[in-house]
Coordinates of C-alpha atoms in Angstrom, one line a residue:
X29 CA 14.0 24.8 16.4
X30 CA 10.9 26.5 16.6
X31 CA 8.6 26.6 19.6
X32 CA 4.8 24.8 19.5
X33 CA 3.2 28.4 19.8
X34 CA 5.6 29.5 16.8
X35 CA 4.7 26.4 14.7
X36 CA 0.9 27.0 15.0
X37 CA 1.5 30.8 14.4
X38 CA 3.4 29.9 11.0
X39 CA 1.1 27.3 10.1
X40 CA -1.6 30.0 10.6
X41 CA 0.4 32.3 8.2
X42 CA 0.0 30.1 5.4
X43 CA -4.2 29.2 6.0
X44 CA -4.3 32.9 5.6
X45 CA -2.4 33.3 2.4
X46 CA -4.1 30.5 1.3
X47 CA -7.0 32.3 1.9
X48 CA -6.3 35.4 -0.1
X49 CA -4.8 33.5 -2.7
X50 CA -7.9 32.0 -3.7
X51 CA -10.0 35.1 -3.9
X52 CA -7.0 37.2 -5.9
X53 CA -5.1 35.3 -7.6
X54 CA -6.7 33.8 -10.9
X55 CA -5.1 30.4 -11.1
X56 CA -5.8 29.2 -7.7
X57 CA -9.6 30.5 -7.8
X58 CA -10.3 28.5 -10.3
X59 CA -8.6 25.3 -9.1
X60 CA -10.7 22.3 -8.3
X61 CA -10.3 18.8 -6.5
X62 CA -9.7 17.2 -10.2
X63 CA -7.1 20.0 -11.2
X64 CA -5.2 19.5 -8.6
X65 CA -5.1 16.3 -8.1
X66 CA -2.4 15.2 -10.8
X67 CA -0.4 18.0 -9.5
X68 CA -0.7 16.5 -5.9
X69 CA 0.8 13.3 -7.1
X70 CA 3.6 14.8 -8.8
X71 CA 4.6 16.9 -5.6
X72 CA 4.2 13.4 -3.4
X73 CA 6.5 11.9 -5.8
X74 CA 9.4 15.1 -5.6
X75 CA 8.9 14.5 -1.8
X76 CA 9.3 10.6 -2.2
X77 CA 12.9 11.1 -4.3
X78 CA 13.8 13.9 -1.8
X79 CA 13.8 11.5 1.1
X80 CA 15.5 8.7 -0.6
X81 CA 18.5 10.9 -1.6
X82 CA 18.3 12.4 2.4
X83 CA 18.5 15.4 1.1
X84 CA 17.2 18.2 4.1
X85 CA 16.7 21.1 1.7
X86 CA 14.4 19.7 -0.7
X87 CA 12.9 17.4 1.8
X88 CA 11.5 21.1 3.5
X89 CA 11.0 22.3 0.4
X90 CA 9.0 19.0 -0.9
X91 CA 6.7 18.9 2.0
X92 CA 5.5 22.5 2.0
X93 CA 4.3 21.8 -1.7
X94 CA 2.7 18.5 -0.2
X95 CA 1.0 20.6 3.0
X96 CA -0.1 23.2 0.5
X97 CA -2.5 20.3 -1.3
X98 CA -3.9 19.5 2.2
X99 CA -4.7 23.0 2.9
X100 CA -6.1 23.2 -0.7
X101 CA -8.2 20.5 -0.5
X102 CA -9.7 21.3 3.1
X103 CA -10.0 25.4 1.7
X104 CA -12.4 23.4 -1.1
X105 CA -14.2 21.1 1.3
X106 CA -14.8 24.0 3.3
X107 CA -16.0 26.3 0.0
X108 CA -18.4 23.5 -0.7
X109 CA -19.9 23.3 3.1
X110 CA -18.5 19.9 3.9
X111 CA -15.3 20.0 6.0
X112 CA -12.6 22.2 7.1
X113 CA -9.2 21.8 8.3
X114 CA -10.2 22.2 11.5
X115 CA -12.0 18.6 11.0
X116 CA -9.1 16.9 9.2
X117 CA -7.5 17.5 12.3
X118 CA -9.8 16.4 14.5
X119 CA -10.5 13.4 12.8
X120 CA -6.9 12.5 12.4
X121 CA -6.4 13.0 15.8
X122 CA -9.0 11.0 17.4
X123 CA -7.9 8.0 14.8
X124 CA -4.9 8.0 16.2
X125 CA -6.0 7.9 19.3
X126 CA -8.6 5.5 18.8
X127 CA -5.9 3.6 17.2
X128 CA -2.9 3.3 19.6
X129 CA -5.2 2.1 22.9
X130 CA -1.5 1.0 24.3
X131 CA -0.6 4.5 24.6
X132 CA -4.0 6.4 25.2
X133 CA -5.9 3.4 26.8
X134 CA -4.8 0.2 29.0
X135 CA -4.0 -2.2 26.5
X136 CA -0.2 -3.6 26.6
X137 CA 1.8 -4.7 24.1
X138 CA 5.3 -5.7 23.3
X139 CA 6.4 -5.1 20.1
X140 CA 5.5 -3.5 17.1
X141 CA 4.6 -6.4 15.7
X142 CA 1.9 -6.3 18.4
X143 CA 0.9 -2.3 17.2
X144 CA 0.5 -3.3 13.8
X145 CA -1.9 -6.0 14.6
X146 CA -3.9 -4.5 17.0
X147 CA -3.8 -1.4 14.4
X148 CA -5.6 -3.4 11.6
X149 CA -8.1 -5.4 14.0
X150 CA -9.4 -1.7 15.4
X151 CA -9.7 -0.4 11.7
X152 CA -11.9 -3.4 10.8
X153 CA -14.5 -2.4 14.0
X154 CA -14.5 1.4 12.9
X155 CA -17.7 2.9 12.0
X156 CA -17.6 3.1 8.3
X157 CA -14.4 1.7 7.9
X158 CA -13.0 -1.3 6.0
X159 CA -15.1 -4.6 6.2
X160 CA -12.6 -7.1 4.9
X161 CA -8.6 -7.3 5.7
X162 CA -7.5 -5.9 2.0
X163 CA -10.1 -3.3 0.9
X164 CA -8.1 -0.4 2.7
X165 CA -5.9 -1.3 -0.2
X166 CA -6.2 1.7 -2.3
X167 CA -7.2 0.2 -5.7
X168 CA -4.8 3.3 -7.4
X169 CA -1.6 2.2 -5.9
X170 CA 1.4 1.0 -8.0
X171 CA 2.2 -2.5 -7.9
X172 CA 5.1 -3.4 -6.1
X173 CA 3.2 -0.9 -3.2
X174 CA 0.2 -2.4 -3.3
X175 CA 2.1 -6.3 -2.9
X176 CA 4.0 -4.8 0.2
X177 CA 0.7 -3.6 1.9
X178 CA -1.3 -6.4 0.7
X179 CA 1.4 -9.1 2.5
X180 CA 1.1 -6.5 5.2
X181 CA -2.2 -6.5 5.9
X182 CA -2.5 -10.0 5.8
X183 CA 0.1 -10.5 8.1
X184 CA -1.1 -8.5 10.5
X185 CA -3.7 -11.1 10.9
X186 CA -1.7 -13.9 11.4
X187 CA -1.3 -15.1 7.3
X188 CA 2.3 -14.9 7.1
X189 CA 5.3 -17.7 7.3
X190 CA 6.3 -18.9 11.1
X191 CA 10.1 -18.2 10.2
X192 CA 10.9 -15.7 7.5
X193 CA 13.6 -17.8 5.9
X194 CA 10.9 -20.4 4.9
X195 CA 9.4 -17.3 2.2
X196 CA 12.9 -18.5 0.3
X197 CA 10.9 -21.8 -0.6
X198 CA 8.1 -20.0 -2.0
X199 CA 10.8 -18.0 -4.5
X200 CA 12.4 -20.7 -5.7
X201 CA 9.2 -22.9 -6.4
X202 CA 7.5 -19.8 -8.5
X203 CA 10.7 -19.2 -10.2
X204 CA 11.1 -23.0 -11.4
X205 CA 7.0 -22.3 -12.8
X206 CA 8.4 -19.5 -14.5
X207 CA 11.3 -21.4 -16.1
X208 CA 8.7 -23.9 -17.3
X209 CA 6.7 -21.6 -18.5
X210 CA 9.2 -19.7 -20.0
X211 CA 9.4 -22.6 -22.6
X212 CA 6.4 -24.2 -22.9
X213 CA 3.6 -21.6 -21.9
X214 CA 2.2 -18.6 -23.7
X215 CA 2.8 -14.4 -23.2
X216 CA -0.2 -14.3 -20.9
X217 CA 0.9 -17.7 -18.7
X218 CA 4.3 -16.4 -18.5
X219 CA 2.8 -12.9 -17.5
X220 CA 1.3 -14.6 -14.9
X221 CA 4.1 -16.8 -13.4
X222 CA 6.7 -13.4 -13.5
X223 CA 3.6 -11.5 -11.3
X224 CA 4.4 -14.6 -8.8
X225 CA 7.4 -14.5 -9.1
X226 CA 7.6 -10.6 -8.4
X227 CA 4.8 -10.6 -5.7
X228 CA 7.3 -13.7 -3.8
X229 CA 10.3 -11.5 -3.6
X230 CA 8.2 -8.3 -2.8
X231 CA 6.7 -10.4 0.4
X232 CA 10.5 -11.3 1.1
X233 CA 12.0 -8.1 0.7
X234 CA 8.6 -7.1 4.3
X235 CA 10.2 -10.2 6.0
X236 CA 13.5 -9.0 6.0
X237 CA 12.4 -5.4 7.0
X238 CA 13.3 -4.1 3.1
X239 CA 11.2 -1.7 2.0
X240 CA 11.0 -2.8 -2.1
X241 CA 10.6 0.6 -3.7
X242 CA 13.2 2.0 -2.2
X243 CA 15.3 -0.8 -2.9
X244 CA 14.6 -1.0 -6.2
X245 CA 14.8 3.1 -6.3
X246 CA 18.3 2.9 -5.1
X247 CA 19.1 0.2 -8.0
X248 CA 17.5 2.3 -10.4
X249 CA 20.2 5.0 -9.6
X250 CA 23.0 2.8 -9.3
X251 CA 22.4 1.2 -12.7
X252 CA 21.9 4.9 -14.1
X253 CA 25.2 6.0 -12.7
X254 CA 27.3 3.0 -13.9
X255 CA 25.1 3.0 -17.5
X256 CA 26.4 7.0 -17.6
X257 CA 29.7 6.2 -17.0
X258 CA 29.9 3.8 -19.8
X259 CA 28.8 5.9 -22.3
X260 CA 30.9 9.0 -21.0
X261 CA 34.1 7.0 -21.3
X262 CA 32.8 5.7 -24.4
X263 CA 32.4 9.2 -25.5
X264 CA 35.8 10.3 -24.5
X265 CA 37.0 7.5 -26.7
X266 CA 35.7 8.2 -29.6
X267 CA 33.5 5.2 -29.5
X268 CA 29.6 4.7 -29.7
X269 CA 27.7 2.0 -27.4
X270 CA 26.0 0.8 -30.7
X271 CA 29.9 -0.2 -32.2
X272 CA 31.2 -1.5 -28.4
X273 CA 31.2 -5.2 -27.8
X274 CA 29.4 -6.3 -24.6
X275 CA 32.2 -7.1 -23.2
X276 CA 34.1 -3.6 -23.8
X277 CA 31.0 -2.4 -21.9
X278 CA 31.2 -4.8 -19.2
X279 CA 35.1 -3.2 -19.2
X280 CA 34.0 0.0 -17.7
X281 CA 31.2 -1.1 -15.7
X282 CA 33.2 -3.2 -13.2
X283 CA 35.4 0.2 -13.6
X284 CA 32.3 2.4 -12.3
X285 CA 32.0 -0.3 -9.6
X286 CA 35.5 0.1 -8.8
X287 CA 35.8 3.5 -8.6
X288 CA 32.1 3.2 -6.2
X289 CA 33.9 1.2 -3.9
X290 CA 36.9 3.4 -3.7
X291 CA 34.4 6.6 -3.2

């Protein structure tokens, strides 16, 4: 590993390519907060499917793209005369200051529980920060992450169940309104009963400690790998999934479990 002194240095190295880059080269002159901000998603979410497969490589790779935007974006604050990286820093580091008094200040707590709370009281009395609990909520946020950080946020001020096995109540009784509604009610009331039903689970899944996108994620790629090998043995058959019963298909997808298990 790399000493502090040699970390600054490198990090140094790239300012100053960043630098050149944007005076020489034609694509990057010309690139703008809105240009790049699409991009800067796209990067976020190769970094996001890096970490979830644990894979080191791309995970370095992944968050050089993702420090790049920073620097970008503090090279065109600092074009336009209103911030430079210099005061990213700054600011980030007396936040986090501000905001862990049990390490830089005398209050005591004892658990993280504790942090968390004391973390969203201090961001409420901040100068310009957030007035209410929930508007730190970014509004562009997909769902299911917005549901975790919503239930978050409002447990962190006490709104939450006394014992986390009582949230299984709360799942059961919006999946019964679905049920109903699944019979009687319209598209939209159904709509509405599946969000509860969704946004129930999702404040489960923060009980138990279960981050939902990535558990979901990981479903998403265990599906796809049993789906694949269905319609590779299918293919080495002779068959197509259109002419298979269902439960031919369910065949060789307790075989694709099987063979899971067995590694």
């Amino acid at each position: 590993m790399h000493t502090r002194q040699e970390k600054i240095e490198a990090l140094g190295r790239v300012i100053d390519t960043l630098d050149i880059l944007r005076v020489k080269c034609p694509w990057d002159a010309k690139q703008t907060n809105e240009s790049l901000r699409p991009n800067t998603i796209e990067e976020v979410y190769e970094l996001c499917d890096a970490l979830i497969k644990e894979d080191d490589a791309n995970i370095r790779k992944e968050l050089g793209d993702v420090l790049l935007h920073v620097l970008f974006y503090a090279k065109i604050g600092e074009e336009k005369g209103a911030f430079d990286i210099a005061d990213v820093c700054d600011a980030l580091n007396s936040k986090l200051i501000y905001r862990h008094p049990h390490v830089f200040g005398s209050t005591t707590v004892d658990s993280t529980d504790e942090v968390l709370q004391n973390w969203e009281q201090l961001k409420l009395k901040e100068k310009g920060g957030n007035k209410t609990v929930l508007s730190g909520v970014p509004a562009a946020l997909p769902a299911m992450i917005k549901a975790e950080r919503i239930t978050e946020k409002a447990a962190n001020v006490g709104f939450d169940w006394q014992k986390r096995e009582d949230v299984w109540e709360k799942v059961r009784e919006e999946m019964d309104e679905f049920a109903s509604a699944a019979s009687t009610a319209s598209q939209a009331e159904m709509e509405e009963e599946m969000g509860d039903v969704l946004f129930a689970i999702i404040n489960a899944s923060r009980l138990y400690g279960i981050n939902s996108e990535n558990a979901l994620e990981k479903t998403n790629g265990k599906f796809m790998r049993r789906f694949n090998h269905i319609e590779s043995r299918a293919a080495a058959m002779g068959r197509q999934l259109k002419d298979m019963t269902l439960a031919e298909m369910d065949a060789l997808w307790n075989e694709a479990k099987q063979m899971e298990r067995e590694g």
